[in-house]
Every structure is written in C-alpha cells, then in structure tokens.
Amino acid sequence: MPPTPVSLRAAAHAGAPALTLRPWRPTDVPALVEALRDPVLRRWTSHRVDDEAEGARWIAAQREGWEAGTRFCFAVTEESAGPEDAGRPGDLLVGQAVLKTVAPGAPTAEVGYWTAAHARGRGVAPRALRTLTDWAYATFAPTGLSRLELLHQVDNDASCRVAEKTGYVLDGVLPAAPPAYLLDGHRHVRNVTGPSRPAVRSHPAPRPAV
C-alpha cells in the first residue's frame, strides 16, 4: 500500500528560510508554468510545461504517481523568513524533489530535483534532497530499499556539486542514448548505510482543493 501523502520540512539554515516539501496542488499551476519557462531548466529537465493546461495535466499525473506508489513528487516551497518578507507569499515555489521508479521490495530507486531560477544560490537543492533522502529511507528501507541513484548529464556541474554535498557518491558514467540522452551521464549513489540521517519531521499533507 503506497504511503499517505505527507509534507516534509527542512529547517531554516544560514539565513535561508525553512523549506516545505509537499505534494503538488492544482493551485500551483501558474507558478509551475512560470518556473519551467527558465531556459536552464528546459535544458536539464525532460518534461515540457508550456501553458496552464499542460501544467494541470502534469500535476494530475504527479497525484496519480502517489496513488500508484511508484513516483512521489514534492513541490518545494519556501516559508517567510521574518518581517523583511512582509507582502511575500508564505508558500513560494522554489523547486521540486522527486522519488521515482519505486517498486515494492525493490532495492533501488531514483531521486531527482530542480530549483527555480529565482531561488538558486540559497542551498535549496541540497536541503530538499537531504530531506527527501531521509524520508525515502525511513519509509521504504523496511521493505527493502537500500540504494538511491541520482542521474544527470555529464556537463551539469551544479548537479554534481549537489550530489557531493548530500552524500551521493559518483558511481559511474552512463553512455549517451540518443535521442532522449544526447550526452553521457553521471550516476551518483547513496546507500542506506551512507551518512547518518536525522529523524524526518513529517505530517499528513492537507487534501488539495479541487
């Protein structure tokens, strides 16, 4: 039985506001479309969301992944840091984190992430990936998950840095597979016996408005 949708929290760090990882909501569509207009994300991500209709379909597909128990996709949002953020939305979309290719009893799954252009340079990706990793092992290690993989194109230096910061060790180079993957890729791995993991704070996610 797939886990109940949850919200996860990464504490504020070094002046950066706390992060919330929660399931995507229909109300996220405008922010999703805006984020994915970024040419950097278009270079590194495989999906395209060009308008609100496509955004709505994409978010519906993420909900189906939760229900099927095969793909657990979180919107990463930033909480207001204090009075200086007056007038700023308290649930600002800054990225995504996803656990995918999950199968009952399977030892390996894959993680992925992206960061919105306006939020880069604030440590969003490493904090979100650590939080996702902790939750993935806390949730699925009892049923056999022991290895998480992070894959990216060889020229994506930023993803290499995020992997190193979060304990994902470079494990090998994957050959290009055109037309989907034009260049070689890096495979980073973090095993369940990797760096110590703090307890994950989670709570049930509120049911999104339909």
Short mmCIF file of C-alpha atoms in Angstrom, two decimals:
data_model
loop_
_atom_site.label_atom_id
_atom_site.label_comp_id
_atom_site.label_asym_id
_atom_site.label_seq_id
_atom_site.Cartn_x
_atom_site.Cartn_y
_atom_site.Cartn_z
CA MET A 1 0.00 0.00 0.00
CA PRO A 2 1.53 3.36 -1.00
CA PRO A 3 2.31 5.83 1.79
CA THR A 4 -0.17 8.56 2.61
CA PRO A 5 0.85 11.91 1.06
CA VAL A 6 2.94 13.84 3.56
CA SER A 7 4.57 17.23 3.94
CA LEU A 8 8.23 17.36 4.99
CA ARG A 9 10.17 20.26 6.45
CA ALA A 10 13.80 21.35 6.12
CA ALA A 11 14.74 23.79 8.87
CA ALA A 12 15.99 27.30 8.17
CA HIS A 13 19.75 27.37 7.67
CA ALA A 14 22.42 30.09 7.43
CA GLY A 15 19.92 32.86 6.85
CA ALA A 16 17.87 30.84 4.35
CA PRO A 17 14.17 30.33 5.18
CA ALA A 18 12.78 26.92 6.08
CA LEU A 19 11.57 24.71 3.24
CA THR A 20 8.42 22.63 2.96
CA LEU A 21 8.22 19.63 0.66
CA ARG A 22 4.59 18.82 -0.09
CA PRO A 23 2.57 17.16 -2.86
CA TRP A 24 1.76 19.39 -5.81
CA ARG A 25 -1.61 21.15 -5.80
CA PRO A 26 -3.82 22.41 -8.65
CA THR A 27 -3.23 25.94 -7.34
CA ASP A 28 0.49 25.53 -8.13
CA VAL A 29 -0.11 25.56 -11.88
CA PRO A 30 0.75 29.25 -12.57
CA ALA A 31 3.96 29.08 -10.53
CA LEU A 32 4.94 25.77 -12.18
CA VAL A 33 4.46 27.18 -15.68
CA GLU A 34 6.48 30.26 -14.80
CA ALA A 35 9.33 28.22 -13.29
CA LEU A 36 9.57 25.90 -16.29
CA ARG A 37 9.93 28.79 -18.72
CA ASP A 38 13.51 29.08 -17.47
CA PRO A 39 15.91 28.07 -20.29
CA VAL A 40 18.26 26.41 -17.79
CA LEU A 41 15.51 24.09 -16.57
CA ARG A 42 14.45 23.41 -20.14
CA ARG A 43 17.98 22.23 -20.84
CA TRP A 44 18.19 19.83 -17.90
CA THR A 45 14.61 18.54 -17.47
CA SER A 46 12.85 16.06 -19.72
CA HIS A 47 9.29 17.38 -19.37
CA ARG A 48 7.79 20.46 -21.00
CA VAL A 49 5.01 22.55 -19.50
CA ASP A 50 4.23 25.46 -21.81
CA ASP A 51 0.82 26.58 -20.59
CA GLU A 52 -1.64 26.13 -17.75
CA ALA A 53 -3.50 23.27 -19.43
CA GLU A 54 -0.25 21.28 -19.66
CA GLY A 55 0.60 22.28 -16.10
CA ALA A 56 -2.73 20.97 -14.83
CA ARG A 57 -2.20 17.66 -16.63
CA TRP A 58 1.33 17.37 -15.25
CA ILE A 59 0.19 17.96 -11.67
CA ALA A 60 -2.62 15.43 -12.11
CA ALA A 61 -0.02 12.90 -13.26
CA GLN A 62 2.01 13.51 -10.10
CA ARG A 63 -1.06 12.76 -7.99
CA GLU A 64 -1.50 9.52 -9.94
CA GLY A 65 2.11 8.62 -9.12
CA TRP A 66 1.38 8.97 -5.40
CA GLU A 67 -1.74 6.83 -5.74
CA ALA A 68 0.14 4.13 -7.67
CA GLY A 69 3.03 4.15 -5.20
CA THR A 70 5.66 4.48 -7.94
CA ARG A 71 6.50 8.19 -8.02
CA PHE A 72 6.47 10.61 -5.08
CA CYS A 73 6.82 14.16 -6.34
CA PHE A 74 7.06 17.12 -3.97
CA ALA A 75 6.75 20.81 -4.65
CA VAL A 76 9.46 22.58 -2.65
CA THR A 77 8.24 25.84 -1.14
CA GLU A 78 9.93 28.46 0.98
CA GLU A 79 8.46 29.82 4.17
CA SER A 80 8.53 33.51 5.04
CA ALA A 81 11.72 34.26 6.94
CA GLY A 82 10.52 37.23 9.00
CA PRO A 83 9.30 40.84 8.88
CA GLU A 84 11.54 41.63 5.92
CA ASP A 85 9.39 39.26 3.86
CA ALA A 86 6.20 41.20 4.52
CA GLY A 87 3.98 41.02 1.47
CA ARG A 88 5.74 37.96 0.06
CA PRO A 89 3.65 34.77 -0.28
CA GLY A 90 4.34 32.37 2.58
CA ASP A 91 4.28 29.37 0.24
CA LEU A 92 6.66 30.46 -2.51
CA LEU A 93 7.52 27.74 -5.03
CA VAL A 94 11.30 27.32 -5.24
CA GLY A 95 11.73 23.87 -6.73
CA GLN A 96 10.84 20.21 -6.89
CA ALA A 97 12.13 16.97 -5.36
CA VAL A 98 11.03 13.53 -6.53
CA LEU A 99 11.49 9.89 -5.58
CA LYS A 100 10.74 7.70 -8.59
CA THR A 101 10.97 4.21 -10.07
CA VAL A 102 9.82 2.84 -6.73
CA ALA A 103 8.64 -0.78 -6.71
CA PRO A 104 7.54 -2.99 -3.79
CA GLY A 105 10.57 -4.77 -2.36
CA ALA A 106 12.95 -3.32 -4.95
CA PRO A 107 16.40 -2.39 -3.59
CA THR A 108 16.94 0.64 -5.84
CA ALA A 109 15.02 3.83 -6.63
CA GLU A 110 15.92 7.16 -8.20
CA VAL A 111 15.81 10.72 -6.92
CA GLY A 112 15.66 13.98 -8.84
CA TYR A 113 15.17 17.65 -8.25
CA TRP A 114 15.19 21.10 -9.80
CA THR A 115 15.45 24.63 -8.43
CA ALA A 116 13.58 27.65 -9.78
CA ALA A 117 15.79 30.38 -11.23
CA HIS A 118 14.86 32.97 -8.59
CA ALA A 119 15.87 30.60 -5.75
CA ARG A 120 19.30 29.44 -6.91
CA GLY A 121 22.29 30.08 -4.71
CA ARG A 122 20.37 29.68 -1.44
CA GLY A 123 21.05 26.00 -0.80
CA VAL A 124 17.54 24.91 -1.79
CA ALA A 125 18.57 21.80 -3.74
CA PRO A 126 20.89 20.22 -1.12
CA ARG A 127 18.43 20.80 1.73
CA ALA A 128 15.49 19.47 -0.26
CA LEU A 129 17.46 16.43 -1.46
CA ARG A 130 18.65 15.59 2.08
CA THR A 131 15.09 15.81 3.35
CA LEU A 132 13.76 13.64 0.52
CA THR A 133 16.54 11.08 1.06
CA ASP A 134 15.83 10.84 4.78
CA TRP A 135 12.11 10.33 4.12
CA ALA A 136 12.72 7.77 1.36
CA TYR A 137 14.86 5.54 3.57
CA ALA A 138 12.66 6.00 6.64
CA THR A 139 9.64 4.98 4.56
CA PHE A 140 10.96 2.30 2.21
CA ALA A 141 14.12 0.79 3.78
CA PRO A 142 11.97 -1.51 5.99
CA THR A 143 10.59 -3.09 2.79
CA GLY A 144 13.94 -3.44 1.02
CA LEU A 145 15.09 -0.08 -0.34
CA SER A 146 18.88 0.13 0.11
CA ARG A 147 20.18 2.27 -2.75
CA LEU A 148 19.19 5.64 -4.18
CA GLU A 149 20.54 6.88 -7.50
CA LEU A 150 20.86 10.44 -8.78
CA LEU A 151 21.38 10.72 -12.55
CA HIS A 152 22.37 13.79 -14.53
CA GLN A 153 24.09 14.79 -17.75
CA VAL A 154 27.91 14.95 -17.52
CA ASP A 155 28.06 18.68 -18.20
CA ASN A 156 25.64 19.55 -15.39
CA ASP A 157 28.29 20.64 -12.88
CA ALA A 158 25.72 22.08 -10.48
CA SER A 159 24.09 18.66 -10.03
CA CYS A 160 27.50 17.14 -9.32
CA ARG A 161 28.00 19.66 -6.52
CA VAL A 162 24.58 18.98 -5.04
CA ALA A 163 25.26 15.24 -5.12
CA GLU A 164 28.59 15.67 -3.32
CA LYS A 165 27.03 17.90 -0.65
CA THR A 166 24.32 15.36 0.10
CA GLY A 167 26.42 12.19 0.26
CA TYR A 168 25.68 10.85 -3.23
CA VAL A 169 28.97 9.35 -4.44
CA LEU A 170 29.87 9.24 -8.14
CA ASP A 171 29.40 5.60 -9.12
CA GLY A 172 29.86 5.56 -12.86
CA VAL A 173 29.35 7.13 -16.28
CA LEU A 174 26.32 6.15 -18.32
CA PRO A 175 26.70 6.13 -22.11
CA ALA A 176 24.63 8.52 -24.19
CA ALA A 177 21.35 7.12 -25.52
CA PRO A 178 20.07 9.39 -28.30
CA PRO A 179 17.61 10.85 -28.98
CA ALA A 180 16.49 11.12 -25.35
CA TYR A 181 20.02 11.45 -23.88
CA LEU A 182 22.47 13.07 -26.27
CA LEU A 183 25.43 13.11 -23.88
CA ASP A 184 26.88 10.69 -21.34
CA GLY A 185 25.50 10.85 -17.82
CA HIS A 186 26.78 10.59 -14.27
CA ARG A 187 25.29 8.13 -11.81
CA HIS A 188 25.65 9.12 -8.15
CA VAL A 189 24.65 6.67 -5.41
CA ARG A 190 23.78 6.92 -1.75
CA ASN A 191 23.29 3.65 0.11
CA VAL A 192 21.15 3.12 3.16
CA THR A 193 24.38 2.67 5.15
CA GLY A 194 25.63 6.08 3.97
CA PRO A 195 25.94 9.27 6.04
CA SER A 196 23.88 9.29 9.22
CA ARG A 197 20.34 10.56 8.74
CA PRO A 198 18.42 12.62 11.30
CA ALA A 199 14.82 11.82 12.03
CA VAL A 200 12.44 13.23 9.41
CA ARG A 201 9.70 15.53 10.57
CA SER A 202 6.59 14.90 8.51
CA HIS A 203 2.88 15.36 8.81
CA PRO A 204 -0.08 14.39 6.62
CA ALA A 205 -0.50 16.70 3.67
CA PRO A 206 -3.81 18.58 3.54
CA ARG A 207 -6.16 17.45 0.83
CA PRO A 208 -5.81 19.89 -2.09
CA ALA A 209 -8.78 21.89 -3.20
CA VAL A 210 -10.33 20.51 -6.39
#
